[in-house]
């Protein structure tokens, strides 16, 4: 029997890799829905290949253009944020892969969970900003399967013991392109340098977040929600080779690690195949060669974003949403060459100082906090 899946964000890095996995097992999947922000050229190709029932396009003009272009195809075109939510909740799909970027992933994720669908979650920001809301929808049903490589690793390692036997989890971080750099060297960093990740090929937003360690910070918050762990039980260690994707330490001191060459295809396939494991032709570690594995503590001085995430996570409520919104604005400015690399954390600290968190926020409170933080960040940047 084939699994009926929708992929939100099918034209992005995770989305296209998800379709690569689907291509390996064409008899195992039926594509129900696909979506894009505005890349209708690629979406059109995907629609003609996979013939989904529906497709959503966030940008209205592009949606209308796509509609014209595919008038010979049966796929229904949905428009804008509302359309994306409709697609997320589309009846026929059993699993929804959320491969959206940033805050935009929150509401579609909630929409899919509310309809009782399994969610393969690649959008960590959804959990950062709305972890409480998402987990209250998901917990009873155990329906979120992490796609983020670290969380997929933890999810796999947790199978080695019971929940109450977990001492802590250790998220590994490659350290990004600027590992070992001090503030002096970081001062003149250009976007093109930050976009060159040593081990992973990813979208622009997450690559910059990896360079600042904000990505790891968000992953700490993501892990807190996914695995129901206090922040003091979540450690981060720099592991430049990206072979160990994360670890779980149990109460007897035993540490279980998940290892593989760095490729998102594996965690994506695991999320799609879970609870089974399927054959793959992904590149494997070659044991004929010498490998070394290193661990070192993160440099909090040069990369303070990691600490800001702990602080936002521990404060809770709307604070992580505010940190995330400010970060989205700051990263955009950095990519446009309008903000220096070292100013990203300065802006984030300032926005957190200006915000008093509201606890137990509703979706509306989160949307408001997000909007406030975006405006306030622009104010700080233009001051
Ligand atoms: Mg990750």
GROMACS .gro file of C-alpha atoms and ligand atoms in nm:
model
  384
    1UNK     CA    1   0.000   0.000   0.000
    2UNK     CA    2   0.133   0.344  -0.080
    3UNK     CA    3   0.167   0.624   0.173
    4UNK     CA    4  -0.024   0.936   0.084
    5UNK     CA    5   0.192   1.238   0.154
    6UNK     CA    6   0.192   1.612   0.106
    7UNK     CA    7   0.511   1.816   0.099
    8UNK     CA    8   0.482   2.177   0.213
    9UNK     CA    9   0.776   2.363   0.063
   10UNK     CA   10   0.844   2.108  -0.209
   11UNK     CA   11   1.069   2.338  -0.414
   12UNK     CA   12   1.317   2.409  -0.132
   13UNK     CA   13   1.621   2.215  -0.021
   14UNK     CA   14   1.440   1.966   0.206
   15UNK     CA   15   1.139   1.948  -0.028
   16UNK     CA   16   1.341   1.851  -0.334
   17UNK     CA   17   1.539   1.597  -0.131
   18UNK     CA   18   1.214   1.450  -0.002
   19UNK     CA   19   1.106   1.398  -0.363
   20UNK     CA   20   1.442   1.229  -0.430
   21UNK     CA   21   1.358   0.977  -0.159
   22UNK     CA   22   1.010   0.935  -0.307
   23UNK     CA   23   1.171   0.869  -0.647
   24UNK     CA   24   1.363   0.577  -0.495
   25UNK     CA   25   1.036   0.414  -0.386
   26UNK     CA   26   0.775   0.519  -0.641
   27UNK     CA   27   0.545   0.230  -0.550
   28UNK     CA   28   0.548   0.328  -0.181
   29UNK     CA   29   0.417   0.685  -0.217
   30UNK     CA   30   0.132   0.881  -0.361
   31UNK     CA   31   0.187   1.258  -0.364
   32UNK     CA   32  -0.128   1.438  -0.254
   33UNK     CA   33  -0.007   1.796  -0.225
   34UNK     CA   34   0.294   2.016  -0.307
   35UNK     CA   35   0.365   2.380  -0.234
   36UNK     CA   36   0.603   2.666  -0.302
   37UNK     CA   37   0.649   3.025  -0.197
   38UNK     CA   38   0.698   3.150  -0.553
   39UNK     CA   39   0.910   2.905  -0.752
   40UNK     CA   40   0.635   2.808  -0.993
   41UNK     CA   41   0.875   2.690  -1.265
   42UNK     CA   42   0.995   2.407  -1.047
   43UNK     CA   43   0.650   2.348  -0.897
   44UNK     CA   44   0.504   2.312  -1.245
   45UNK     CA   45   0.761   2.043  -1.328
   46UNK     CA   46   0.683   1.866  -1.002
   47UNK     CA   47   0.308   1.883  -1.068
   48UNK     CA   48   0.350   1.735  -1.415
   49UNK     CA   49   0.566   1.456  -1.275
   50UNK     CA   50   0.381   1.365  -0.954
   51UNK     CA   51   0.026   1.471  -1.044
   52UNK     CA   52  -0.080   1.580  -0.694
   53UNK     CA   53  -0.445   1.648  -0.615
   54UNK     CA   54  -0.363   2.000  -0.500
   55UNK     CA   55  -0.077   2.251  -0.497
   56UNK     CA   56  -0.040   2.573  -0.299
   57UNK     CA   57   0.150   2.885  -0.398
   58UNK     CA   58   0.208   3.150  -0.132
   59UNK     CA   59   0.256   3.446  -0.366
   60UNK     CA   60  -0.080   3.534  -0.517
   61UNK     CA   61   0.034   3.654  -0.859
   62UNK     CA   62   0.247   3.347  -0.906
   63UNK     CA   63  -0.044   3.127  -0.803
   64UNK     CA   64  -0.264   3.281  -1.069
   65UNK     CA   65   0.008   3.242  -1.331
   66UNK     CA   66   0.055   2.877  -1.239
   67UNK     CA   67  -0.318   2.821  -1.267
   68UNK     CA   68  -0.305   2.940  -1.628
   69UNK     CA   69   0.002   2.735  -1.707
   70UNK     CA   70  -0.141   2.407  -1.584
   71UNK     CA   71  -0.495   2.442  -1.711
   72UNK     CA   72  -0.443   2.107  -1.888
   73UNK     CA   73  -0.377   1.931  -1.554
   74UNK     CA   74  -0.630   1.825  -1.288
   75UNK     CA   75  -0.429   1.958  -0.991
   76UNK     CA   76  -0.620   2.220  -0.790
   77UNK     CA   77  -0.418   2.539  -0.725
   78UNK     CA   78  -0.458   2.690  -0.378
   79UNK     CA   79  -0.353   3.046  -0.305
   80UNK     CA   80  -0.171   3.222  -0.023
   81UNK     CA   81  -0.140   3.140   0.345
   82UNK     CA   82  -0.501   3.023   0.362
   83UNK     CA   83  -0.441   2.794   0.067
   84UNK     CA   84  -0.136   2.648   0.234
   85UNK     CA   85  -0.337   2.570   0.548
   86UNK     CA   86  -0.607   2.404   0.337
   87UNK     CA   87  -0.337   2.195   0.171
   88UNK     CA   88  -0.185   2.101   0.510
   89UNK     CA   89  -0.522   1.970   0.626
   90UNK     CA   90  -0.616   1.808   0.290
   91UNK     CA   91  -0.820   1.499   0.373
   92UNK     CA   92  -0.646   1.246   0.150
   93UNK     CA   93  -0.296   1.291   0.294
   94UNK     CA   94  -0.181   1.066   0.579
   95UNK     CA   95   0.151   1.238   0.631
   96UNK     CA   96   0.256   1.597   0.581
   97UNK     CA   97   0.622   1.684   0.535
   98UNK     CA   98   0.667   2.039   0.664
   99UNK     CA   99   0.970   2.173   0.481
  100UNK     CA  100   0.878   2.540   0.509
  101UNK     CA  101   1.124   2.804   0.628
  102UNK     CA  102   1.078   3.019   0.936
  103UNK     CA  103   0.763   3.133   1.114
  104UNK     CA  104   0.550   3.046   0.809
  105UNK     CA  105   0.562   2.680   0.916
  106UNK     CA  106   0.365   2.724   1.238
  107UNK     CA  107   0.005   2.745   1.121
  108UNK     CA  108   0.025   2.479   0.848
  109UNK     CA  109   0.188   2.242   1.101
  110UNK     CA  110  -0.096   2.304   1.346
  111UNK     CA  111  -0.352   2.258   1.069
  112UNK     CA  112  -0.206   1.918   0.973
  113UNK     CA  113  -0.187   1.798   1.335
  114UNK     CA  114  -0.545   1.907   1.405
  115UNK     CA  115  -0.656   1.681   1.122
  116UNK     CA  116  -0.471   1.392   1.287
  117UNK     CA  117  -0.201   1.365   1.025
  118UNK     CA  118   0.150   1.242   1.090
  119UNK     CA  119   0.390   1.531   1.049
  120UNK     CA  120   0.749   1.489   0.932
  121UNK     CA  121   0.882   1.815   1.067
  122UNK     CA  122   1.180   1.983   0.906
  123UNK     CA  123   1.071   2.334   1.008
  124UNK     CA  124   1.233   2.386   1.348
  125UNK     CA  125   1.105   2.742   1.376
  126UNK     CA  126   0.750   2.612   1.410
  127UNK     CA  127   0.852   2.443   1.737
  128UNK     CA  128   1.066   2.737   1.845
  129UNK     CA  129   0.780   2.984   1.820
  130UNK     CA  130   0.483   2.762   1.900
  131UNK     CA  131   0.622   2.453   2.073
  132UNK     CA  132   0.358   2.450   2.342
  133UNK     CA  133   0.069   2.471   2.094
  134UNK     CA  134   0.217   2.216   1.859
  135UNK     CA  135   0.300   1.962   2.127
  136UNK     CA  136  -0.042   1.988   2.288
  137UNK     CA  137  -0.186   1.889   1.950
  138UNK     CA  138   0.077   1.623   1.886
  139UNK     CA  139   0.160   1.463   2.219
  140UNK     CA  140  -0.142   1.244   2.261
  141UNK     CA  141  -0.100   1.111   1.912
  142UNK     CA  142   0.281   1.085   1.893
  143UNK     CA  143   0.254   1.207   1.542
  144UNK     CA  144   0.560   1.424   1.493
  145UNK     CA  145   0.863   1.259   1.338
  146UNK     CA  146   1.166   1.489   1.333
  147UNK     CA  147   1.350   1.546   1.008
  148UNK     CA  148   1.618   1.778   1.145
  149UNK     CA  149   1.925   1.552   1.142
  150UNK     CA  150   2.010   1.604   1.512
  151UNK     CA  151   1.657   1.533   1.624
  152UNK     CA  152   1.625   1.236   1.396
  153UNK     CA  153   1.945   1.110   1.560
  154UNK     CA  154   1.806   1.162   1.912
  155UNK     CA  155   1.477   1.002   1.810
  156UNK     CA  156   1.670   0.697   1.688
  157UNK     CA  157   1.901   0.683   1.994
  158UNK     CA  158   1.607   0.703   2.234
  159UNK     CA  159   1.502   0.358   2.117
  160UNK     CA  160   1.794   0.223   2.325
  161UNK     CA  161   1.629   0.297   2.660
  162UNK     CA  162   1.324   0.418   2.845
  163UNK     CA  163   1.218   0.781   2.874
  164UNK     CA  164   1.287   0.794   3.250
  165UNK     CA  165   1.638   0.652   3.195
  166UNK     CA  166   1.756   0.948   2.987
  167UNK     CA  167   2.020   1.155   3.169
  168UNK     CA  168   2.066   1.410   2.894
  169UNK     CA  169   2.089   1.455   2.524
  170UNK     CA  170   2.392   1.595   2.344
  171UNK     CA  171   2.328   1.786   2.024
  172UNK     CA  172   2.627   1.795   1.796
  173UNK     CA  173   2.714   2.105   1.594
  174UNK     CA  174   2.965   2.125   1.312
  175UNK     CA  175   3.059   2.475   1.423
  176UNK     CA  176   2.987   2.609   1.074
  177UNK     CA  177   3.232   2.783   0.842
  178UNK     CA  178   3.380   3.007   1.115
  179UNK     CA  179   3.475   2.748   1.370
  180UNK     CA  180   3.773   2.871   1.569
  181UNK     CA  181   3.734   3.232   1.453
  182UNK     CA  182   3.751   3.514   1.704
  183UNK     CA  183   3.555   3.837   1.694
  184UNK     CA  184   3.831   4.014   1.501
  185UNK     CA  185   3.815   3.769   1.213
  186UNK     CA  186   3.436   3.761   1.223
  187UNK     CA  187   3.407   4.139   1.190
  188UNK     CA  188   3.447   4.147   0.812
  189UNK     CA  189   3.259   3.832   0.723
  190UNK     CA  190   3.066   3.849   0.394
  191UNK     CA  191   2.739   3.665   0.319
  192UNK     CA  192   2.915   3.458   0.051
  193UNK     CA  193   3.157   3.325   0.318
  194UNK     CA  194   2.878   3.248   0.564
  195UNK     CA  195   2.686   3.066   0.291
  196UNK     CA  196   2.969   2.816   0.245
  197UNK     CA  197   2.898   2.547   0.500
  198UNK     CA  198   3.182   2.293   0.531
  199UNK     CA  199   2.965   1.978   0.562
  200UNK     CA  200   2.604   2.048   0.474
  201UNK     CA  201   2.436   2.189   0.165
  202UNK     CA  202   2.122   2.364   0.286
  203UNK     CA  203   1.896   2.663   0.221
  204UNK     CA  204   2.033   3.015   0.278
  205UNK     CA  205   1.847   3.091   0.603
  206UNK     CA  206   1.958   2.779   0.789
  207UNK     CA  207   2.313   2.811   0.655
  208UNK     CA  208   2.349   3.160   0.803
  209UNK     CA  209   2.190   3.036   1.127
  210UNK     CA  210   2.451   2.759   1.132
  211UNK     CA  211   2.730   3.013   1.098
  212UNK     CA  212   2.602   3.217   1.396
  213UNK     CA  213   2.509   2.901   1.598
  214UNK     CA  214   2.155   3.037   1.615
  215UNK     CA  215   2.054   2.721   1.434
  216UNK     CA  216   2.193   2.510   1.716
  217UNK     CA  217   2.016   2.734   1.965
  218UNK     CA  218   1.686   2.680   1.788
  219UNK     CA  219   1.758   2.308   1.784
  220UNK     CA  220   1.795   2.318   2.162
  221UNK     CA  221   1.444   2.465   2.189
  222UNK     CA  222   1.318   2.219   1.928
  223UNK     CA  223   1.460   1.929   2.131
  224UNK     CA  224   1.310   2.065   2.452
  225UNK     CA  225   0.962   2.036   2.300
  226UNK     CA  226   1.005   1.722   2.093
  227UNK     CA  227   1.158   1.514   2.370
  228UNK     CA  228   0.998   1.685   2.670
  229UNK     CA  229   1.334   1.764   2.835
  230UNK     CA  230   1.437   2.049   3.063
  231UNK     CA  231   1.697   2.281   2.912
  232UNK     CA  232   1.964   2.173   3.160
  233UNK     CA  233   1.937   1.823   3.017
  234UNK     CA  234   2.024   1.944   2.667
  235UNK     CA  235   2.394   1.991   2.591
  236UNK     CA  236   2.564   2.115   2.277
  237UNK     CA  237   2.905   1.998   2.165
  238UNK     CA  238   3.102   2.102   1.859
  239UNK     CA  239   3.191   1.805   1.642
  240UNK     CA  240   3.344   1.939   1.321
  241UNK     CA  241   3.326   1.617   1.117
  242UNK     CA  242   2.943   1.592   1.131
  243UNK     CA  243   2.957   1.214   1.149
  244UNK     CA  244   2.778   1.182   1.482
  245UNK     CA  245   2.445   1.358   1.440
  246UNK     CA  246   2.363   1.366   1.812
  247UNK     CA  247   2.374   1.148   2.122
  248UNK     CA  248   2.169   1.036   2.419
  249UNK     CA  249   2.333   0.973   2.755
  250UNK     CA  250   2.144   0.732   2.978
  251UNK     CA  251   2.148   0.725   3.359
  252UNK     CA  252   2.412   0.448   3.374
  253UNK     CA  253   2.655   0.671   3.179
  254UNK     CA  254   2.614   0.487   2.852
  255UNK     CA  255   2.608   0.719   2.550
  256UNK     CA  256   2.429   0.612   2.233
  257UNK     CA  257   2.520   0.798   1.914
  258UNK     CA  258   2.374   0.792   1.566
  259UNK     CA  259   2.635   0.810   1.292
  260UNK     CA  260   2.637   0.843   0.916
  261UNK     CA  261   2.790   1.063   0.650
  262UNK     CA  262   2.620   1.404   0.655
  263UNK     CA  263   2.323   1.394   0.418
  264UNK     CA  264   1.967   1.503   0.481
  265UNK     CA  265   1.842   1.218   0.264
  266UNK     CA  266   1.885   0.973   0.550
  267UNK     CA  267   1.678   1.154   0.816
  268UNK     CA  268   1.418   1.234   0.549
  269UNK     CA  269   1.393   0.871   0.445
  270UNK     CA  270   1.380   0.757   0.807
  271UNK     CA  271   1.092   0.995   0.877
  272UNK     CA  272   0.906   0.866   0.571
  273UNK     CA  273   0.973   0.499   0.641
  274UNK     CA  274   0.931   0.506   1.022
  275UNK     CA  275   0.878   0.273   1.203
  276UNK     CA  276   1.051   0.071   0.931
  277UNK     CA  277   1.400   0.116   0.788
  278UNK     CA  278   1.439   0.084   0.416
  279UNK     CA  279   1.742   0.006   0.201
  280UNK     CA  280   1.927   0.306   0.067
  281UNK     CA  281   2.211   0.380  -0.170
  282UNK     CA  282   2.329   0.683   0.025
  283UNK     CA  283   2.708   0.717   0.053
  284UNK     CA  284   2.838   0.523   0.356
  285UNK     CA  285   3.134   0.561   0.588
  286UNK     CA  286   3.432   0.388   0.435
  287UNK     CA  287   3.606   0.180   0.704
  288UNK     CA  288   3.909   0.125   0.481
  289UNK     CA  289   3.997   0.489   0.545
  290UNK     CA  290   4.118   0.656   0.860
  291UNK     CA  291   3.863   0.877   1.030
  292UNK     CA  292   3.895   1.094   1.334
  293UNK     CA  293   3.620   1.234   1.543
  294UNK     CA  294   3.667   1.546   1.753
  295UNK     CA  295   3.461   1.713   2.021
  296UNK     CA  296   3.505   2.060   2.166
  297UNK     CA  297   3.290   2.299   2.364
  298UNK     CA  298   3.116   2.582   2.176
  299UNK     CA  299   3.280   2.926   2.185
  300UNK     CA  300   3.015   3.132   2.365
  301UNK     CA  301   3.205   3.459   2.323
  302UNK     CA  302   3.228   3.463   1.945
  303UNK     CA  303   2.891   3.293   1.898
  304UNK     CA  304   2.654   3.421   2.170
  305UNK     CA  305   2.336   3.326   1.979
  306UNK     CA  306   2.342   2.978   2.131
  307UNK     CA  307   2.311   3.126   2.479
  308UNK     CA  308   2.034   3.361   2.371
  309UNK     CA  309   1.835   3.060   2.260
  310UNK     CA  310   1.878   2.893   2.601
  311UNK     CA  311   1.771   3.218   2.765
  312UNK     CA  312   1.466   3.256   2.538
  313UNK     CA  313   1.375   2.892   2.584
  314UNK     CA  314   1.400   2.906   2.961
  315UNK     CA  315   1.198   3.227   2.972
  316UNK     CA  316   0.941   3.059   2.750
  317UNK     CA  317   0.606   3.206   2.642
  318UNK     CA  318   0.644   3.451   2.357
  319UNK     CA  319   1.021   3.504   2.403
  320UNK     CA  320   1.137   3.236   2.156
  321UNK     CA  321   0.895   3.373   1.894
  322UNK     CA  322   1.044   3.718   1.943
  323UNK     CA  323   1.398   3.586   1.913
  324UNK     CA  324   1.303   3.396   1.599
  325UNK     CA  325   1.133   3.694   1.434
  326UNK     CA  326   1.425   3.925   1.507
  327UNK     CA  327   1.661   3.662   1.373
  328UNK     CA  328   1.463   3.626   1.050
  329UNK     CA  329   1.482   4.002   0.995
  330UNK     CA  330   1.851   4.022   1.090
  331UNK     CA  331   1.951   3.731   0.864
  332UNK     CA  332   1.766   3.888   0.573
  333UNK     CA  333   1.952   4.215   0.630
  334UNK     CA  334   2.283   4.033   0.656
  335UNK     CA  335   2.218   3.852   0.327
  336UNK     CA  336   2.143   4.188   0.167
  337UNK     CA  337   2.476   4.317   0.298
  338UNK     CA  338   2.300   4.571   0.517
  339UNK     CA  339   2.402   4.426   0.855
  340UNK     CA  340   2.738   4.293   0.969
  341UNK     CA  341   2.778   3.937   1.093
  342UNK     CA  342   2.872   4.047   1.444
  343UNK     CA  343   2.569   4.273   1.468
  344UNK     CA  344   2.325   3.986   1.429
  345UNK     CA  345   2.361   3.877   1.797
  346UNK     CA  346   2.370   4.239   1.916
  347UNK     CA  347   2.028   4.299   1.761
  348UNK     CA  348   1.892   3.974   1.904
  349UNK     CA  349   2.003   4.057   2.256
  350UNK     CA  350   1.852   4.402   2.232
  351UNK     CA  351   1.514   4.273   2.114
  352UNK     CA  352   1.499   4.022   2.399
  353UNK     CA  353   1.577   4.300   2.647
  354UNK     CA  354   1.289   4.504   2.508
  355UNK     CA  355   1.035   4.222   2.532
  356UNK     CA  356   0.854   4.104   2.842
  357UNK     CA  357   0.737   3.756   2.763
  358UNK     CA  358   0.373   3.655   2.785
  359UNK     CA  359   0.341   3.303   2.923
  360UNK     CA  360   0.107   3.036   2.782
  361UNK     CA  361   0.045   3.234   2.464
  362UNK     CA  362  -0.238   3.158   2.225
  363UNK     CA  363  -0.173   3.137   1.852
  364UNK     CA  364  -0.294   3.494   1.824
  365UNK     CA  365  -0.051   3.609   2.097
  366UNK     CA  366   0.235   3.442   1.910
  367UNK     CA  367   0.136   3.600   1.579
  368UNK     CA  368   0.123   3.940   1.755
  369UNK     CA  369   0.459   3.889   1.928
  370UNK     CA  370   0.612   3.789   1.595
  371UNK     CA  371   0.477   4.101   1.423
  372UNK     CA  372   0.590   4.326   1.710
  373UNK     CA  373   0.940   4.178   1.705
  374UNK     CA  374   0.976   4.228   1.329
  375UNK     CA  375   0.874   4.594   1.355
  376UNK     CA  376   1.087   4.656   1.662
  377UNK     CA  377   1.389   4.489   1.501
  378UNK     CA  378   1.360   4.711   1.196
  379UNK     CA  379   1.342   5.008   1.434
  380UNK     CA  380   1.658   4.895   1.613
  381UNK     CA  381   1.834   4.840   1.281
  382UNK     CA  382   1.738   5.182   1.148
  383UNK     CA  383   1.828   5.367   1.471
  384LIG    MG1  384   1.999   2.038   1.216
   0.00000   0.00000   0.00000
